[in-house]
Coordinates of C-alpha atoms in Angstrom, one line a residue:
Chain Q
X1 CA 1.8 9.1 13.7
X2 CA -0.1 11.9 15.5
X3 CA 0.6 15.5 16.4
X4 CA 1.4 14.3 19.9
X5 CA 4.7 13.2 18.2
X6 CA 7.1 16.0 19.2
X7 CA 8.4 16.7 15.7
X8 CA 4.8 17.1 14.5
X9 CA 3.9 19.4 17.4
X10 CA 6.9 21.6 16.5
X11 CA 6.0 21.6 12.8
X12 CA 2.3 22.5 13.5
X13 CA 3.4 25.3 15.9
X14 CA 5.9 26.5 13.3
X15 CA 3.2 26.5 10.6
X16 CA 0.8 28.4 12.8
X17 CA 3.5 31.0 13.3
X18 CA 4.3 31.0 9.6
X19 CA 7.9 30.3 10.1
X20 CA 9.9 29.7 6.9
X21 CA 11.7 26.7 8.3
X22 CA 8.4 25.1 9.1
X23 CA 7.3 25.6 5.4
X24 CA 10.6 24.0 4.3
X25 CA 10.1 21.1 6.7
X26 CA 6.5 20.6 5.4
X27 CA 7.7 20.5 1.8
X28 CA 10.7 18.2 2.6
X29 CA 8.4 15.7 4.3
X30 CA 5.5 15.6 2.0
X31 CA 6.1 17.1 -1.5
X32 CA 7.2 13.8 -3.1
X33 CA 4.5 11.7 -1.5
X34 CA 1.7 14.1 -2.3
X35 CA 2.9 14.6 -5.8
X36 CA 2.7 10.8 -6.4
X37 CA -0.7 10.6 -4.8
X38 CA -2.1 13.4 -6.9
X39 CA -0.5 11.9 -10.0
X40 CA -2.2 8.6 -9.3
X41 CA -5.6 10.3 -9.1
X42 CA -5.1 12.7 -12.0
X43 CA -2.6 10.9 -14.3
X44 CA -1.3 14.3 -15.5
X45 CA 1.9 15.7 -14.1
X46 CA 1.1 19.4 -14.6
X47 CA -2.3 19.0 -12.8
X48 CA -0.7 17.0 -10.1
X49 CA 1.8 19.8 -9.3
X50 CA -1.0 22.4 -9.3
X51 CA -3.1 20.3 -6.9
X52 CA -0.1 19.8 -4.6
X53 CA 0.5 23.5 -4.6
X54 CA -3.1 24.3 -3.8
X55 CA -3.2 21.6 -1.2
X56 CA -0.1 23.0 0.6
X57 CA -1.7 26.4 0.6
X58 CA -4.8 25.0 2.2
X59 CA -2.6 23.2 4.8
X60 CA -0.9 26.4 5.7
X61 CA -4.0 28.6 5.8
X62 CA -6.1 26.0 7.7
X63 CA -3.5 24.8 10.1
X64 CA -5.4 26.6 12.9
X65 CA -8.3 24.2 12.4
X66 CA -6.1 21.1 12.7
X67 CA -7.0 18.9 15.7
X68 CA -3.8 18.4 17.6
X69 CA -4.8 14.9 18.8
X70 CA -5.1 13.5 15.3
X71 CA -2.6 12.6 12.7
X72 CA -1.0 15.5 10.8
X73 CA 0.0 13.1 8.0
X74 CA -3.5 11.8 7.3
X75 CA -5.0 15.3 7.6
X76 CA -2.6 16.6 4.9
X77 CA -3.2 13.6 2.8
X78 CA -6.9 14.1 3.0
X79 CA -6.7 17.7 1.9
X80 CA -4.6 16.9 -1.2
X81 CA -6.6 13.8 -2.1
X82 CA -9.9 15.8 -1.9
X83 CA -8.3 18.6 -4.1
X84 CA -7.3 16.0 -6.6
X85 CA -10.7 14.2 -6.6
X86 CA -12.5 17.5 -7.0
X87 CA -10.3 18.5 -10.0
X88 CA -10.8 15.0 -11.5
X89 CA -14.6 15.2 -11.2
X90 CA -14.7 18.5 -13.2
X91 CA -13.0 17.0 -16.2
X92 CA -13.7 13.4 -16.0
X93 CA -17.4 12.3 -15.8
X94 CA -17.6 9.0 -14.0
X95 CA -17.9 6.0 -16.3
X96 CA -20.2 3.6 -14.6
X97 CA -18.8 0.2 -15.3
X98 CA -21.1 -2.6 -14.1
X99 CA -18.7 -4.0 -11.5
X100 CA -21.1 -6.9 -10.6
X101 CA -20.2 -8.3 -14.1
X102 CA -16.6 -8.6 -13.0
X103 CA -17.1 -10.2 -9.6
X104 CA -16.6 -14.0 -9.2
X105 CA -19.7 -16.2 -9.3
X106 CA -20.3 -19.3 -7.3
X107 CA -22.6 -22.3 -7.2
X108 CA -23.0 -23.9 -3.8
X109 CA -19.8 -22.2 -2.7
X110 CA -17.8 -23.4 -5.7
X111 CA -16.6 -21.1 -8.5
X112 CA -18.7 -21.5 -11.7
X113 CA -15.8 -20.9 -14.1
X114 CA -12.2 -22.1 -14.1
X115 CA -9.6 -19.6 -13.0
X116 CA -7.1 -18.6 -15.7
X117 CA -3.5 -19.6 -15.0
X118 CA -1.6 -16.4 -14.4
X119 CA 1.6 -18.4 -14.0
X120 CA 1.6 -18.4 -17.8
X121 CA 1.8 -14.6 -17.8
X122 CA 5.5 -13.6 -17.5
X123 CA 6.3 -10.8 -15.1
X124 CA 7.8 -8.8 -17.9
X125 CA 4.4 -8.7 -19.6
X126 CA 3.3 -6.3 -16.9
X127 CA 6.3 -4.0 -17.6
X128 CA 5.3 -3.5 -21.2
X129 CA 3.8 -0.1 -22.1
X130 CA 0.6 -1.5 -23.6
X131 CA -0.2 -3.7 -20.7
X132 CA 0.6 -1.0 -18.2
X133 CA -1.7 1.4 -20.1
X134 CA -4.4 -1.3 -20.0
X135 CA -4.0 -1.8 -16.2
X136 CA -4.1 1.9 -15.7
X137 CA -7.3 2.1 -17.7
X138 CA -8.8 -0.7 -15.6
X139 CA -8.0 1.4 -12.5
X140 CA -9.4 4.6 -14.1
X141 CA -12.7 2.8 -15.0
X142 CA -13.4 1.8 -11.4
X143 CA -16.0 3.8 -9.5
X144 CA -14.4 6.5 -7.4
X145 CA -14.8 4.9 -4.0
X146 CA -13.2 1.6 -5.1
X147 CA -10.5 3.4 -7.1
X148 CA -9.4 5.7 -4.3
X149 CA -9.2 2.9 -1.8
X150 CA -7.2 0.7 -4.1
X151 CA -4.8 3.6 -5.0
X152 CA -4.1 4.4 -1.4
X153 CA -3.8 0.9 -0.1
X154 CA -2.2 -1.0 -3.0
X155 CA -0.6 1.9 -4.9
X156 CA 0.6 4.2 -2.1
X157 CA 1.1 1.3 0.2
X158 CA -0.5 3.0 3.2
X159 CA -1.6 1.0 6.2
X160 CA -5.2 0.1 6.7
X161 CA -5.6 2.6 9.5
X162 CA -4.1 5.4 7.4
X163 CA -6.5 4.6 4.5
X164 CA -9.5 4.5 6.9
X165 CA -8.5 7.8 8.5
X166 CA -7.9 9.6 5.2
X167 CA -11.2 8.4 3.6
X168 CA -13.0 8.6 7.0
X169 CA -14.5 5.1 6.5
X170 CA -14.6 2.0 8.7
X171 CA -12.1 -0.8 8.3
X172 CA -14.8 -3.1 6.9
X173 CA -15.8 -0.6 4.2
X174 CA -12.1 0.0 3.3
X175 CA -11.4 -3.8 3.0
X176 CA -14.5 -4.3 1.0
X177 CA -13.6 -1.5 -1.5
X178 CA -10.0 -2.6 -2.0
X179 CA -11.1 -6.3 -2.3
X180 CA -13.7 -5.5 -5.0
X181 CA -11.3 -3.2 -6.8
X182 CA -8.8 -6.0 -7.0
X183 CA -11.4 -8.5 -8.2
X184 CA -12.6 -6.2 -11.0
X185 CA -9.1 -5.3 -12.2
X186 CA -8.1 -9.0 -12.1
X187 CA -11.1 -10.1 -14.1
X188 CA -10.5 -7.4 -16.8
X189 CA -6.9 -8.4 -17.2
X190 CA -7.9 -12.1 -17.5
X191 CA -10.4 -11.3 -20.2
X192 CA -7.7 -9.5 -22.2
X193 CA -4.5 -11.5 -21.5
X194 CA -5.2 -14.8 -19.8
X195 CA -7.7 -16.5 -22.0
Chain G
X1 CA -21.0 -28.4 -13.4
X2 CA -23.6 -28.8 -10.6
X3 CA -22.5 -32.3 -9.9
X4 CA -18.9 -31.4 -9.7
X5 CA -19.7 -28.4 -7.5
X6 CA -21.6 -30.6 -5.1
X7 CA -18.7 -33.1 -5.1
X8 CA -16.1 -30.4 -4.4
X9 CA -18.2 -28.9 -1.8
X10 CA -18.8 -32.2 -0.2
X11 CA -15.1 -33.0 -0.2
X12 CA -14.2 -29.6 1.4
X13 CA -17.0 -30.0 4.0
X14 CA -15.8 -33.5 4.9
X15 CA -12.2 -32.2 5.3
X16 CA -13.6 -29.3 7.5
X17 CA -12.3 -26.7 5.0
X18 CA -13.7 -23.5 3.7
X19 CA -15.5 -23.4 0.3
X20 CA -14.0 -21.7 -2.7
X21 CA -16.3 -18.7 -2.1
X22 CA -15.0 -18.4 1.4
X23 CA -11.4 -18.6 0.1
X24 CA -12.2 -15.5 -2.0
X25 CA -13.9 -13.8 0.9
X26 CA -10.8 -14.5 3.1
X27 CA -8.3 -13.5 0.4
X28 CA -7.8 -9.9 1.5
X29 CA -7.1 -10.8 5.1
X30 CA -5.1 -13.8 4.1
X31 CA -2.6 -11.6 2.2
X32 CA -2.6 -9.1 5.0
X33 CA -1.7 -11.9 7.4
X34 CA -4.7 -10.9 9.4
X35 CA -6.4 -14.3 9.7
X36 CA -6.2 -16.2 12.9
X37 CA -3.8 -19.2 12.7
X38 CA -6.6 -21.8 12.6
X39 CA -8.5 -20.2 9.7
X40 CA -5.2 -19.5 7.8
X41 CA -4.2 -23.2 8.1
X42 CA -7.6 -24.3 6.9
X43 CA -7.4 -21.9 3.9
X44 CA -3.9 -23.2 3.1
X45 CA -5.2 -26.8 3.1
X46 CA -8.0 -25.8 0.8
X47 CA -5.5 -24.1 -1.5
X48 CA -3.3 -27.3 -1.6
X49 CA -6.4 -29.3 -2.6
X50 CA -7.9 -26.9 -5.1
X51 CA -6.1 -25.8 -8.3
X52 CA -8.7 -23.3 -9.2
X53 CA -8.2 -21.4 -5.9
X54 CA -4.5 -21.7 -6.2
X55 CA -4.8 -19.9 -9.5
X56 CA -7.2 -17.4 -8.0
X57 CA -4.8 -16.5 -5.2
X58 CA -1.8 -16.1 -7.6
X59 CA -3.8 -13.7 -9.7
X60 CA -5.3 -11.8 -6.7
X61 CA -1.8 -11.3 -5.2
X62 CA -0.4 -10.1 -8.5
X63 CA -3.3 -7.7 -8.9
X64 CA -2.6 -6.3 -5.4
X65 CA 1.0 -5.6 -6.4
X66 CA 0.4 -4.1 -9.9
X67 CA 0.0 -0.5 -8.9
X68 CA 2.8 -0.5 -6.3
X69 CA 5.2 -1.6 -9.0
X70 CA 4.1 1.2 -11.5
X71 CA 7.0 3.6 -12.3
X72 CA 7.0 6.8 -10.2
X73 CA 8.2 9.8 -12.2
X74 CA 10.6 11.9 -10.1
X75 CA 9.5 15.3 -8.8
X76 CA 11.4 18.2 -10.4
X77 CA 13.8 19.4 -7.7
X78 CA 12.9 23.0 -8.5
X79 CA 9.3 22.3 -7.6
X80 CA 9.8 22.5 -3.8
X81 CA 11.5 25.9 -4.2
X82 CA 8.6 27.2 -6.4
X83 CA 6.0 26.1 -3.8
X84 CA 8.1 27.6 -1.0
X85 CA 8.1 31.0 -2.7
X86 CA 4.3 30.6 -3.4
X87 CA 3.5 29.7 0.2
X88 CA 5.6 32.6 1.7
X89 CA 4.0 35.0 -0.8
X90 CA 0.4 33.8 -0.4
X91 CA 0.2 33.0 3.2
X92 CA 1.9 35.9 4.9

């Protein structure tokens, strides 16, 4: 979706002219999505709301710098994501977990340890509060680059191109980050629940 | 372990199939449906023959879906109105 899309063009023009209906349209389209994105990064509702508010103000004040041939949606997402990440960094020093310890090992191309059987883990297990909290902590403990890619791709369900555009990384880097994030989370869940 | 690894590897090589390590490396694209048809077929044949990789793929898929299924708290309806007032006040 790019600003060449006529509704985007109209919205961008309206924001540049500071029209009230453009503000309302912007909020209608993106409030909910951006709130959930900020909430996934910050895990605190109050902070997520503050970040969304600051992000929207940035969008409105910087709309003159928006490149009309790019995607309005990913531009707005990037602004709010960066706001959320900056806020998180101030209160949350990164915990460096040794991700190499959680990646699969192979000998001559064959896995060196048997894979636990997740079929034995009932789906409802993952709906329980304690397990949800543990999964969340696994995501929280990931390095920022892996965590952000995983949250956008698997949490927000964005397309590969959208994730690449928001993070301004190549498709190869994006896939690699999401893949390693999944492997680390999977391994940590197995260590706790699937032994 | 080494003997078994060699036997497994030999079996997959004889069948012209990817190794377990390659299955893991292809897992992301496999779930995205982004593999070419030939590679996807070879990977599926490996999965049929290898319980360990079957289990790996079940767990990998489930991990992909975990965060998407997390509950999403609704946004307070008054929030949009608050931001609207904030934007009109701050930006004009």
